[in-house]
Amino acid sequence: MRRRLFFALLALLASGQTHPPQPPSPGQIADAAPASDWREIAPDDLVVMTLAGGQRIVIQLAPRFAPAHVGNVRALARAHWWDGLAIYRVQDNYVVQWGDPPPDPDSEGTKKLPAGVPARLAAEYDLPAAGLPFRPLGAGDAYAETGHVEGWPAARKDGKAWLVHCYAMVGAGRGYAPDTGSGAELYAVIGHAPRHLDRNIALVGRVVEGIEHMSALPRGTGALSFYTDPRQFTGIATVRLASELPAGDRPRFEYLATESATFGAYVKARQNREPPFFEKPAGGADVCNVGVPVRRVKG
Amino acid sequence: MRRRLFFALLALLASGQTHPPQPPSPGQIADAAPASDWREIAPDDLVVMTLAGGQRIVIQLAPRFAPAHVGNVRALARAHWWDGLAIYRVQDNYVVQWGDPPPDPDSEGTKKLPAGVPARLAAEYDLPAAGLPFRPLGAGDAYAETGHVEGWPAARKDGKAWLVHCYAMVGAGRGYAPDTGSGAELYAVIGHAPRHLDRNIALVGRVVEGIEHMSALPRGTGALSFYTDPRQFTGIATVRLASELPAGDRPRFEYLATESATFGAYVKARQNREPPFFEKPAGGADVCNVGVPVRRVKG
């Protein structure tokens, strides 16, 4: 067993299985939370992307932080704009990018946006911090004060608050000018959090299921890790809002309320892993290592 | 161009290409460093793992931080112990694990270690901080004071210093007891830095080339993200020390000396990305976002 126990214990912590004499693991703490500590995600805030191979990726939108970009994403999904487009760039330890593939590395996709969908949106990089239900994490950080807002990893400084680029967060590509993004071209983080992008680009949500269908794709070998041959693309079959799907096919997700006492206990358990494996509890946790519990609604 | 510029600028920063009116990018600063600022990695500190498909992964060892574990890794490479073994576990946003695959999820591999290679080594999790050439990063951190030691991302607290679990760092699996690792089973980080593992497991090095041949592998679907069928394994053809390879086939790498003035300028550029793309310089950088420049020796 020797070689496997290290990994086994971490799995127990993650899965919530018991392993005497373990204290409650983070997973167990979340699982034991009363139903009132969980918040269901609205069907209009869930995007279901089905790849050509049938794999499904579910994205939760963040309308409070990027209302105009989220509005465009919803409109593009309702217009079925992404259907038949592709994932055409995968850069290791950075991002997966999808949308309308550029015909060559020096130009952009040619597919027009639907009528009524603005091709340029004003920057939505941060919000006034005042009045936001910001729960501080109480940990040091190289960039700002970190914490959580309504289930999202966030940071604040100088009176502003913003979402942070943790693993699986989804953002909207833009050009040099801050008002050049539309939400038509999206990227997901598949590496160490590129926090220098915080407050420089609009984050519109996060992948809550199926990120492995993007993170395990072959890395691009062209400039900027674009694929060099369209045959390398991963096709997108459909992108739909959960609210558009038939009830029987509609995924339902919920997240642990980050303002709850349960979440506080969960964070403490994440900050200080326990024996028998851990010799030295970390005493803290990076905001992107806390991991807000998100799960399918049971039944 | 709009949709691609965001990505293009980041590529320019990384590649060191010029893009007026850009100030020198981190890559340009490193490229402009005098030869005396670069340190060649000793051939006994480079491990070349060749997969069954021919892909090569190059790992730099860290003998100063884990001398006994690195000693075992060198002995196992010289004994060709890993030849014919496999990568048998890939967990998304966490680790890739390789060595002797367990025949079933509740046992371990059966391949004996060579004579003279200890199956259990004492913990090598940290060192006395006194006397180490520790260059502080000067950025906040949730765990400790971060910085660099001889090209390695490191942290220190309470008189001790240790390597940190950044993306691509390589560690040695162990059991519950701290003296149960050998270096025969290794893992590489393929996600956000799992810093809670710092000081709880011996880090033996880092992947300096070819991490994408591990990070893009299909994720395991079994317990702990192990593959459920040996046909899913990625075979390991050979693992050799660079010093064992014929001169013509021996890779040579060098890293930017982290105690150099050049590295200081590189860090400042990483901490504050510039216009035209970046509206808000981060003003800091997580130790795992600094990225110590490592490159093949030219010529």
Coordinates of C-alpha atoms in Angstrom, one line a residue:
Chain A
M1 CA 0.0 0.0 0.0
R2 CA 2.9 2.3 0.7
R3 CA 3.1 3.9 -2.7
R4 CA -0.6 4.6 -2.9
L5 CA -1.5 5.9 0.5
F6 CA -0.3 9.4 -0.1
F7 CA -2.7 9.7 -2.9
A8 CA -5.4 7.7 -1.2
L9 CA -5.6 10.1 1.8
L10 CA -6.0 13.1 -0.4
A11 CA -8.8 11.3 -2.2
L12 CA -10.5 10.6 1.1
L13 CA -10.4 14.3 2.0
A14 CA -11.8 15.1 -1.4
S15 CA -14.5 12.4 -1.5
G16 CA -15.7 12.9 2.1
Q17 CA -15.3 9.2 2.8
T18 CA -14.4 8.4 6.4
H19 CA -11.0 7.2 7.5
P20 CA -10.7 6.9 11.3
P21 CA -9.2 8.7 13.1
Q22 CA -9.7 11.5 10.6
P23 CA -11.6 14.6 11.7
P24 CA -14.3 15.6 9.3
S25 CA -12.7 16.3 5.9
P26 CA -13.7 19.3 3.8
G27 CA -15.8 17.1 1.6
Q28 CA -17.6 15.6 4.7
I29 CA -18.2 19.1 6.1
A30 CA -19.8 20.2 2.8
D31 CA -21.9 17.0 2.5
A32 CA -23.2 17.4 6.1
A33 CA -24.4 21.0 5.4
P34 CA -28.1 21.6 5.7
A35 CA -30.0 22.0 2.4
S36 CA -30.4 25.7 3.4
D37 CA -26.7 26.2 2.9
W38 CA -26.8 25.2 -0.7
R39 CA -27.9 27.6 -3.5
E40 CA -29.3 26.3 -6.8
I41 CA -27.9 27.9 -9.9
A42 CA -30.6 29.4 -12.1
P43 CA -31.1 27.7 -15.5
D44 CA -30.4 30.9 -17.3
D45 CA -27.0 31.0 -15.5
L46 CA -26.0 27.5 -16.8
V47 CA -24.5 27.0 -20.3
V48 CA -24.2 23.5 -21.7
M49 CA -21.6 23.0 -24.4
T50 CA -21.7 19.7 -26.2
L51 CA -18.6 18.8 -28.2
A52 CA -18.7 16.9 -31.5
G53 CA -17.7 13.8 -29.7
G54 CA -20.6 14.1 -27.3
Q55 CA -18.8 15.2 -24.2
R56 CA -20.6 17.9 -22.2
I57 CA -19.1 20.9 -20.5
V58 CA -21.3 22.9 -18.1
I59 CA -20.5 26.6 -17.4
Q60 CA -22.0 28.7 -14.7
L61 CA -22.4 32.4 -15.7
A62 CA -21.6 35.3 -13.4
P63 CA -24.2 38.0 -14.3
R64 CA -23.5 40.1 -11.2
F65 CA -19.9 40.7 -12.3
A66 CA -20.2 40.9 -16.1
P67 CA -23.9 41.6 -16.9
A68 CA -23.3 42.9 -20.4
H69 CA -20.9 40.1 -21.4
V70 CA -23.2 37.5 -19.8
G71 CA -26.1 39.0 -21.8
N72 CA -24.2 38.5 -25.0
V73 CA -23.3 34.9 -24.0
R74 CA -27.0 34.1 -23.4
A75 CA -28.0 35.8 -26.7
L76 CA -25.3 33.9 -28.6
A77 CA -26.4 30.6 -27.0
R78 CA -30.1 31.3 -27.8
A79 CA -29.1 32.1 -31.4
H80 CA -27.1 28.8 -31.5
W81 CA -24.2 30.9 -32.7
W82 CA -21.5 28.6 -31.5
D83 CA -23.0 25.4 -33.1
G84 CA -20.5 24.0 -35.6
L85 CA -17.6 26.2 -34.3
A86 CA -14.6 24.9 -32.5
I87 CA -11.9 24.8 -29.9
Y88 CA -8.9 25.9 -31.9
R89 CA -6.3 26.8 -29.3
V90 CA -4.9 25.0 -26.3
Q91 CA -1.9 26.4 -24.4
D92 CA -0.3 24.4 -21.7
N93 CA -0.6 25.8 -18.1
Y94 CA -2.7 28.7 -19.5
V95 CA -6.0 28.6 -21.5
V96 CA -8.2 26.7 -23.8
Q97 CA -9.9 29.0 -26.4
W98 CA -13.0 28.5 -28.5
G99 CA -15.3 30.3 -30.8
D100 CA -15.0 31.1 -34.5
P101 CA -11.5 29.8 -35.7
P102 CA -9.4 32.3 -37.5
P103 CA -8.7 31.1 -41.1
D104 CA -5.0 31.9 -40.5
P105 CA -2.9 33.0 -37.6
D106 CA -3.0 36.7 -38.8
S107 CA -6.7 37.1 -39.1
E108 CA -9.9 36.4 -37.2
G109 CA -13.0 34.3 -37.6
T110 CA -15.5 35.6 -40.2
K111 CA -18.8 34.6 -38.7
K112 CA -21.0 37.6 -38.0
L113 CA -22.7 38.1 -34.7
P114 CA -26.5 37.9 -34.6
A115 CA -28.4 41.2 -35.0
G116 CA -28.7 42.9 -31.6
V117 CA -25.5 41.3 -30.2
P118 CA -23.0 44.1 -29.7
A119 CA -19.5 43.2 -31.1
R120 CA -17.9 45.6 -28.6
L121 CA -18.8 45.9 -24.9
A122 CA -17.6 48.2 -22.3
A123 CA -15.0 46.8 -19.8
E124 CA -16.6 44.8 -16.9
Y125 CA -13.5 44.1 -14.9
D126 CA -14.5 45.1 -11.4
L127 CA -17.4 46.4 -9.2
P128 CA -17.6 48.8 -6.3
A129 CA -16.7 46.6 -3.3
A130 CA -19.2 48.5 -1.1
G131 CA -22.3 46.5 -0.5
L132 CA -21.0 43.2 -1.9
P133 CA -21.4 40.2 0.4
F134 CA -17.6 39.7 0.4
R135 CA -16.4 37.0 2.8
P136 CA -12.6 37.6 3.4
L137 CA -10.5 34.4 3.3
G138 CA -8.0 35.9 5.8
A139 CA -5.0 34.6 3.9
G140 CA -2.1 36.5 2.4
D141 CA -2.0 37.1 -1.4
A142 CA 0.4 38.7 -3.9
Y143 CA -2.3 40.8 -5.5
A144 CA -5.1 41.9 -3.2
E145 CA -7.4 40.8 -0.4
T146 CA -9.0 37.5 -1.4
G147 CA -12.3 36.0 -0.4
H148 CA -15.6 34.9 -1.8
V149 CA -18.8 36.6 -3.1
E150 CA -21.9 34.5 -3.6
G151 CA -19.9 31.3 -4.3
W152 CA -17.3 33.0 -6.5
P153 CA -13.6 33.4 -5.8
A154 CA -13.0 37.1 -5.6
A155 CA -10.6 39.8 -4.5
R156 CA -10.8 43.4 -3.5
K157 CA -8.6 46.5 -3.2
D158 CA -8.9 50.2 -3.5
G159 CA -12.7 50.1 -3.1
K160 CA -13.2 47.6 -6.0
A161 CA -13.9 43.9 -6.1
W162 CA -13.5 41.4 -8.9
L163 CA -13.5 37.7 -9.8
V164 CA -10.1 36.0 -9.9
H165 CA -8.7 33.8 -12.6
C166 CA -8.7 30.5 -10.8
Y167 CA -8.5 27.1 -12.6
A168 CA -11.6 26.6 -14.8
M169 CA -12.7 30.2 -14.7
V170 CA -14.1 31.4 -18.1
G171 CA -13.3 34.8 -19.6
A172 CA -14.1 36.8 -22.7
G173 CA -11.2 37.6 -25.1
R174 CA -10.6 41.2 -26.2
G175 CA -8.2 43.3 -28.1
Y176 CA -5.9 46.0 -26.8
A177 CA -8.7 48.5 -26.2
P178 CA -10.8 47.5 -23.1
D179 CA -14.1 47.9 -25.0
T180 CA -13.3 45.3 -27.7
G181 CA -14.6 42.1 -26.2
S182 CA -18.0 40.6 -27.0
G183 CA -18.2 37.2 -25.2
A184 CA -18.2 35.4 -28.6
E185 CA -14.7 34.2 -28.1
L186 CA -14.2 32.6 -24.7
Y187 CA -11.3 30.9 -22.9
A188 CA -11.1 28.7 -19.8
V189 CA -8.1 28.6 -17.4
I190 CA -6.4 25.2 -17.5
G191 CA -3.3 25.9 -15.4
H192 CA -2.0 27.9 -12.4
A193 CA -4.2 30.9 -11.9
P194 CA -3.0 33.7 -14.2
R195 CA -3.9 36.4 -11.7
H196 CA -2.2 39.2 -13.7
L197 CA -5.3 39.0 -15.9
D198 CA -7.5 39.9 -13.0
R199 CA -9.1 43.3 -13.6
N200 CA -7.8 43.3 -17.2
I201 CA -10.4 41.1 -18.9
A202 CA -14.0 40.2 -18.2
L203 CA -14.5 36.9 -16.4
V204 CA -18.0 35.7 -17.3
G205 CA -18.2 32.4 -15.4
R206 CA -16.6 29.1 -14.6
V207 CA -16.7 25.5 -15.8
V208 CA -18.6 23.5 -13.1
E209 CA -18.5 20.1 -14.9
G210 CA -16.4 18.6 -17.7
I211 CA -13.3 20.9 -17.7
E212 CA -11.3 17.7 -18.3
H213 CA -12.8 17.5 -21.8
M214 CA -10.9 20.7 -22.5
S215 CA -7.8 20.5 -20.3
A216 CA -6.7 17.1 -21.6
L217 CA -6.8 18.2 -25.3
P218 CA -3.6 18.1 -27.2
R219 CA -1.6 21.4 -26.9
G220 CA -1.4 23.5 -30.0
T221 CA 2.0 23.7 -31.7
G222 CA 1.5 26.9 -33.7
A223 CA 2.0 30.5 -32.7
L224 CA 0.2 31.2 -29.3
S225 CA -0.5 27.5 -29.1
F226 CA -3.1 27.7 -31.9
Y227 CA -3.6 24.5 -33.8
T228 CA -1.9 24.6 -37.2
D229 CA -4.4 22.4 -39.0
P230 CA -8.2 22.7 -38.8
R231 CA -8.3 18.9 -38.6
Q232 CA -6.8 19.3 -35.1
F233 CA -9.8 21.4 -34.0
T234 CA -12.3 20.0 -31.5
G235 CA -15.7 20.7 -32.9
I236 CA -18.5 22.2 -30.9
A237 CA -21.8 20.5 -31.6
T238 CA -24.1 22.8 -29.6
V239 CA -24.1 25.4 -26.9
R240 CA -27.4 25.9 -25.1
L241 CA -28.6 27.6 -21.9
A242 CA -29.9 25.0 -19.5
S243 CA -33.2 26.9 -19.6
E244 CA -33.5 26.1 -23.3
L245 CA -33.2 22.3 -22.7
P246 CA -36.1 19.9 -22.2
A247 CA -36.6 19.4 -18.4
G248 CA -35.4 15.8 -18.6
D249 CA -32.1 16.9 -20.2
R250 CA -31.6 20.0 -18.1
P251 CA -28.7 19.7 -15.6
R252 CA -29.2 21.2 -12.2
F253 CA -26.3 22.4 -10.0
E254 CA -26.0 24.0 -6.6
Y255 CA -23.1 25.6 -4.8
L256 CA -22.3 25.9 -1.1
A257 CA -23.2 29.4 0.1
T258 CA -19.9 31.1 0.9
E259 CA -21.5 33.3 3.5
S260 CA -22.6 30.2 5.5
A261 CA -21.0 28.9 8.7
T262 CA -20.6 25.6 6.9
F263 CA -18.3 27.2 4.3
G264 CA -16.3 28.8 7.1
A265 CA -15.7 25.3 8.6
Y266 CA -14.9 24.0 5.2
V267 CA -12.3 26.7 4.6
K268 CA -10.7 25.9 8.0
A269 CA -10.5 22.2 7.1
R270 CA -8.9 23.1 3.7
Q271 CA -6.4 25.4 5.4
N272 CA -5.2 22.8 7.9
R273 CA -5.1 19.3 6.5
E274 CA -4.9 16.7 9.3
P275 CA -2.8 13.7 10.3
P276 CA -2.2 10.9 9.6
F277 CA -0.8 12.1 6.3
F278 CA -0.1 15.8 6.9
E279 CA 2.8 16.5 9.1
K280 CA 2.6 20.3 8.8
P281 CA -0.8 21.9 8.3
A282 CA -0.4 24.7 5.9
G283 CA -2.2 27.2 8.2
G284 CA -3.7 29.0 5.2
A285 CA -5.0 28.4 1.7
D286 CA -4.6 30.3 -1.6
V287 CA -8.1 31.5 -2.8
C288 CA -7.7 29.2 -5.8
N289 CA -7.0 26.2 -3.6
V290 CA -10.1 26.6 -1.4
G291 CA -12.4 25.3 -4.1
V292 CA -16.1 26.3 -3.6
P293 CA -18.2 23.1 -3.5
V294 CA -20.4 22.8 -6.5
R295 CA -22.5 19.7 -7.1
R296 CA -25.4 18.3 -9.1
V297 CA -28.7 18.7 -7.3
K298 CA -29.7 15.3 -6.0
G299 CA -32.7 13.5 -7.3
Chain B
M1 CA -7.4 41.0 -35.4
R2 CA -9.5 42.0 -32.5
R3 CA -10.3 38.5 -31.2
R4 CA -6.6 37.5 -31.3
L5 CA -4.8 40.5 -30.0
F6 CA -5.4 39.7 -26.3
F7 CA -3.6 36.4 -26.8
A8 CA -1.1 37.9 -29.2
L9 CA 0.3 40.4 -26.7
L10 CA 0.8 37.8 -24.0
A11 CA 2.7 35.8 -26.6
L12 CA 4.9 38.8 -27.4
L13 CA 5.6 39.2 -23.7
A14 CA 6.5 35.6 -23.5
S15 CA 8.5 35.3 -26.7
G16 CA 10.5 38.5 -26.2
Q17 CA 9.5 39.8 -29.7
T18 CA 9.3 43.5 -29.8
H19 CA 6.0 45.4 -30.2
P20 CA 6.4 49.1 -30.0
P21 CA 5.8 51.0 -27.8
Q22 CA 6.3 48.1 -25.5
P23 CA 9.0 48.4 -22.8
P24 CA 11.3 45.3 -22.6
S25 CA 9.2 42.2 -21.9
P26 CA 10.2 39.6 -19.3
G27 CA 11.3 37.4 -22.1
Q28 CA 13.4 40.2 -23.7
I29 CA 15.0 41.0 -20.4
A30 CA 16.0 37.3 -19.9
D31 CA 17.2 37.1 -23.5
A32 CA 19.3 40.2 -23.1
A33 CA 21.1 38.8 -20.0
P34 CA 24.9 38.4 -20.2
A35 CA 26.0 34.7 -20.4
S36 CA 27.3 35.1 -16.9
D37 CA 23.7 35.3 -15.6
W38 CA 22.9 31.9 -16.9
R39 CA 23.8 28.6 -15.0
E40 CA 24.1 25.4 -16.9
I41 CA 22.4 22.4 -15.3
A42 CA 24.8 19.5 -14.6
P43 CA 24.2 16.4 -16.7
D44 CA 23.7 14.3 -13.5
D45 CA 20.9 16.7 -12.6
L46 CA 18.9 16.1 -15.8
V47 CA 16.7 13.1 -16.3
V48 CA 15.4 12.2 -19.7
M49 CA 12.2 10.2 -19.8
T50 CA 11.2 8.9 -23.2
L51 CA 7.6 7.6 -23.5
A52 CA 6.6 4.6 -25.6
G53 CA 5.4 7.0 -28.3
G54 CA 8.8 8.7 -28.5
Q55 CA 7.9 11.9 -26.7
R56 CA 10.7 13.2 -24.4
I57 CA 10.3 14.8 -21.0
V58 CA 13.3 16.4 -19.3
I59 CA 13.4 16.7 -15.5
Q60 CA 15.9 18.8 -13.6
L61 CA 16.7 17.3 -10.2
A62 CA 17.1 19.3 -6.9
P63 CA 19.9 17.6 -5.0
R64 CA 20.3 20.4 -2.5
F65 CA 16.8 20.1 -1.3
A66 CA 16.3 16.3 -1.4
P67 CA 19.8 14.7 -1.6
A68 CA 18.7 11.2 -0.6
H69 CA 15.6 11.1 -2.8
V70 CA 17.7 12.5 -5.7
G71 CA 20.3 9.8 -5.0
N72 CA 17.6 7.1 -5.4
V73 CA 16.3 8.7 -8.6
R74 CA 19.8 8.7 -10.1
A75 CA 20.4 5.1 -9.0
L76 CA 17.0 4.0 -10.4
A77 CA 17.7 5.7 -13.7
R78 CA 21.2 4.1 -13.9
A79 CA 19.6 0.7 -13.2
H80 CA 17.0 1.4 -16.0
W81 CA 14.4 0.6 -13.4
W82 CA 11.6 2.6 -14.9
D83 CA 12.1 1.2 -18.4
G84 CA 8.9 -0.6 -19.4
L85 CA 6.8 0.9 -16.6
A86 CA 4.1 3.5 -17.1
I87 CA 2.1 6.6 -16.3
Y88 CA -1.0 5.1 -14.7
R89 CA -2.8 8.0 -13.1
V90 CA -3.8 11.4 -14.3
Q91 CA -5.9 13.6 -12.1
D92 CA -7.2 16.9 -13.5
N93 CA -5.9 20.1 -11.9
Y94 CA -3.6 18.0 -9.7
V95 CA -1.0 15.4 -10.6
V96 CA 0.3 12.9 -13.2
Q97 CA 1.8 9.8 -11.5
W98 CA 4.2 7.2 -12.9
G99 CA 6.2 4.3 -11.8
D100 CA 5.3 0.6 -11.3
P101 CA 1.5 0.4 -11.9
P102 CA -0.5 -1.3 -9.1
P103 CA -2.1 -4.5 -10.3
D104 CA -5.4 -3.4 -8.7
P105 CA -6.5 -0.3 -6.9
D106 CA -5.9 -1.8 -3.4
S107 CA -2.3 -2.9 -3.9
E108 CA 0.9 -1.6 -5.2
G109 CA 3.4 -2.4 -7.9
T110 CA 5.4 -5.5 -7.4
K111 CA 8.7 -4.6 -9.1
K112 CA 11.6 -4.8 -6.6
L113 CA 14.0 -1.9 -6.2
P114 CA 17.6 -2.6 -7.2
A115 CA 20.0 -3.7 -4.5
G116 CA 21.4 -0.7 -2.7
V117 CA 18.4 1.5 -3.3
P118 CA 16.6 2.1 0.0
A119 CA 12.8 1.6 -0.2
R120 CA 12.2 4.0 2.6
L121 CA 14.0 7.4 3.0
A122 CA 13.9 9.9 5.8
A123 CA 11.8 13.0 5.2
E124 CA 13.4 15.7 3.1
Y125 CA 10.8 18.4 3.3
D126 CA 12.7 21.5 4.3
L127 CA 16.2 22.8 5.1
P128 CA 17.5 25.3 7.6
A129 CA 17.0 28.7 6.0
A130 CA 20.2 30.1 7.4
G131 CA 22.9 30.3 4.8
L132 CA 20.7 29.6 1.8
P133 CA 20.9 32.2 -1.0
F134 CA 17.2 33.0 -0.7
R135 CA 16.0 35.9 -2.8
P136 CA 12.7 37.1 -1.4
L137 CA 10.0 37.9 -4.0
G138 CA 8.5 40.6 -1.8
A139 CA 4.9 39.5 -2.5
G140 CA 2.2 38.4 -0.2
D141 CA 1.5 34.7 0.1
A142 CA -1.1 32.5 1.9
Y143 CA 1.5 30.1 3.3
A144 CA 4.9 31.7 3.9
E145 CA 7.5 34.1 2.6
T146 CA 8.2 33.2 -1.0
G147 CA 11.2 33.7 -3.2
H148 CA 13.9 31.8 -5.1
V149 CA 17.0 29.7 -4.3
E150 CA 19.4 28.9 -7.0
G151 CA 16.7 29.0 -9.7
W152 CA 14.0 27.2 -7.7
P153 CA 10.7 28.6 -6.5
A154 CA 11.0 28.4 -2.7
A155 CA 9.4 29.6 0.6
R156 CA 10.7 30.1 4.1
K157 CA 9.2 30.4 7.6
D158 CA 10.2 29.6 11.2
G159 CA 13.9 29.2 10.2
K160 CA 13.2 26.6 7.5
A161 CA 13.1 26.9 3.7
W162 CA 11.6 24.5 1.2
L163 CA 10.7 24.1 -2.5
V164 CA 7.1 24.9 -3.4
H165 CA 4.6 22.9 -5.5
C166 CA 4.4 25.1 -8.6
Y167 CA 3.1 23.7 -11.9
A168 CA 5.5 21.1 -13.3
M169 CA 7.3 20.4 -10.0
V170 CA 8.1 16.8 -9.4
G171 CA 7.7 15.0 -6.1
A172 CA 8.1 11.6 -4.6
G173 CA 5.0 9.7 -3.4
R174 CA 5.0 8.4 0.2
G175 CA 2.7 6.7 2.6
Y176 CA 1.3 8.0 5.9
A177 CA 4.7 7.8 7.7
P178 CA 7.1 10.5 6.6
D179 CA 9.9 8.0 6.0
T180 CA 8.0 5.8 3.5
G181 CA 9.0 7.4 0.2
S182 CA 11.8 6.2 -2.1
G183 CA 11.6 8.2 -5.3
A184 CA 10.6 5.2 -7.3
E185 CA 7.0 6.5 -7.7
L186 CA 7.0 10.1 -8.9
Y187 CA 4.3 12.7 -9.7
A188 CA 4.3 16.0 -11.6
V189 CA 2.0 18.9 -10.8
I190 CA -0.4 19.7 -13.7
G191 CA -2.7 22.2 -12.1
H192 CA -2.9 25.1 -9.7
A193 CA -0.1 24.8 -7.2
P194 CA -1.2 22.4 -4.4
R195 CA 0.8 24.4 -1.8
H196 CA -0.7 22.4 1.1
L197 CA 1.7 19.6 0.0
D198 CA 4.7 21.9 0.7
R199 CA 6.7 20.6 3.6
N200 CA 4.7 17.4 3.6
I201 CA 6.3 15.5 0.8
A202 CA 9.8 15.6 -0.8
L203 CA 10.0 17.6 -4.0
V204 CA 12.9 16.2 -6.1
G205 CA 12.8 18.4 -9.2
R206 CA 10.8 19.9 -12.0
V207 CA 9.9 19.2 -15.6
V208 CA 11.9 21.7 -17.8
E209 CA 10.7 20.4 -21.1
G210 CA 7.8 18.2 -22.3
I211 CA 5.3 18.6 -19.5
E212 CA 2.6 18.8 -22.2
H213 CA 3.2 15.1 -22.9
M214 CA 1.9 14.4 -19.4
S215 CA -0.6 17.3 -18.8
A216 CA -2.6 16.5 -22.0
L217 CA -3.1 12.8 -21.2
P218 CA -6.7 11.6 -20.7
R219 CA -7.8 11.9 -17.1
G220 CA -8.2 8.7 -15.2
T221 CA -11.8 7.7 -14.4
G222 CA -11.1 5.2 -11.6
A223 CA -10.6 5.9 -7.9
L224 CA -8.1 8.7 -7.3
S225 CA -8.1 9.2 -11.1
F226 CA -6.2 6.0 -11.7
Y227 CA -6.7 4.4 -15.1
T228 CA -9.1 1.5 -14.8
D229 CA -7.6 -0.5 -17.7
P230 CA -3.8 -1.1 -18.3
R231 CA -4.5 -0.4 -21.9
Q232 CA -5.0 3.2 -20.9
F233 CA -1.5 3.4 -19.5
T234 CA 1.1 5.5 -21.2
G235 CA 4.2 3.4 -21.4
I236 CA 7.7 4.6 -20.4
A237 CA 10.3 3.4 -22.9
T238 CA 13.4 4.6 -21.0
V239 CA 14.5 6.9 -18.2
R240 CA 18.1 8.0 -18.3
L241 CA 20.4 10.6 -16.7
A242 CA 21.6 13.0 -19.3
S243 CA 25.1 12.1 -18.2
E244 CA 24.4 8.5 -19.4
L245 CA 23.5 9.6 -22.9
P246 CA 25.9 9.9 -25.9
A247 CA 27.1 13.4 -26.2
G248 CA 25.2 14.0 -29.4
D249 CA 21.9 12.9 -27.8
R250 CA 22.5 14.7 -24.5
P251 CA 20.2 17.7 -23.8
R252 CA 21.8 20.8 -22.2
F253 CA 19.8 23.3 -20.3
E254 CA 20.5 26.5 -18.4
Y255 CA 18.5 28.6 -16.0
L256 CA 18.6 32.4 -15.3
A257 CA 20.5 32.9 -12.0
T258 CA 17.8 34.0 -9.5
E259 CA 20.4 36.0 -7.5
S260 CA 21.2 38.1 -10.6
A261 CA 20.2 41.7 -11.2
T262 CA 18.7 40.5 -14.5
F263 CA 16.3 38.2 -12.6
G264 CA 15.3 41.2 -10.4
A265 CA 14.4 43.2 -13.5
Y266 CA 12.6 40.1 -15.0
V267 CA 10.5 39.8 -11.8
K268 CA 9.5 43.5 -11.9
A269 CA 8.4 43.1 -15.5
R270 CA 6.3 40.0 -14.6
Q271 CA 4.8 41.9 -11.7
N272 CA 3.7 44.8 -13.8
R273 CA 2.6 44.0 -17.3
E274 CA 2.5 47.0 -19.6
P275 CA 0.1 48.8 -21.9
P276 CA -1.2 48.6 -24.6
F277 CA -3.0 45.5 -23.3
F278 CA -2.8 45.7 -19.6
E279 CA -4.9 48.4 -18.0
K280 CA -4.1 47.6 -14.4
P281 CA -0.6 46.3 -13.6
A282 CA -0.9 43.6 -11.0
G283 CA 1.7 45.2 -8.8
G284 CA 2.8 41.7 -7.6
A285 CA 3.2 38.1 -8.7
D286 CA 2.5 34.8 -7.1
V287 CA 5.8 32.8 -6.8
C288 CA 4.3 30.2 -9.2
N289 CA 3.5 32.9 -11.7
V290 CA 7.0 34.3 -11.9
G291 CA 8.4 31.4 -13.9
V292 CA 12.2 31.1 -13.7
P293 CA 13.6 31.2 -17.3
V294 CA 15.0 27.8 -18.3
R295 CA 16.2 27.2 -21.8
R296 CA 18.3 24.9 -24.0
V297 CA 21.9 25.9 -24.1
K298 CA 22.4 27.4 -27.6
G299 CA 24.7 25.8 -30.1

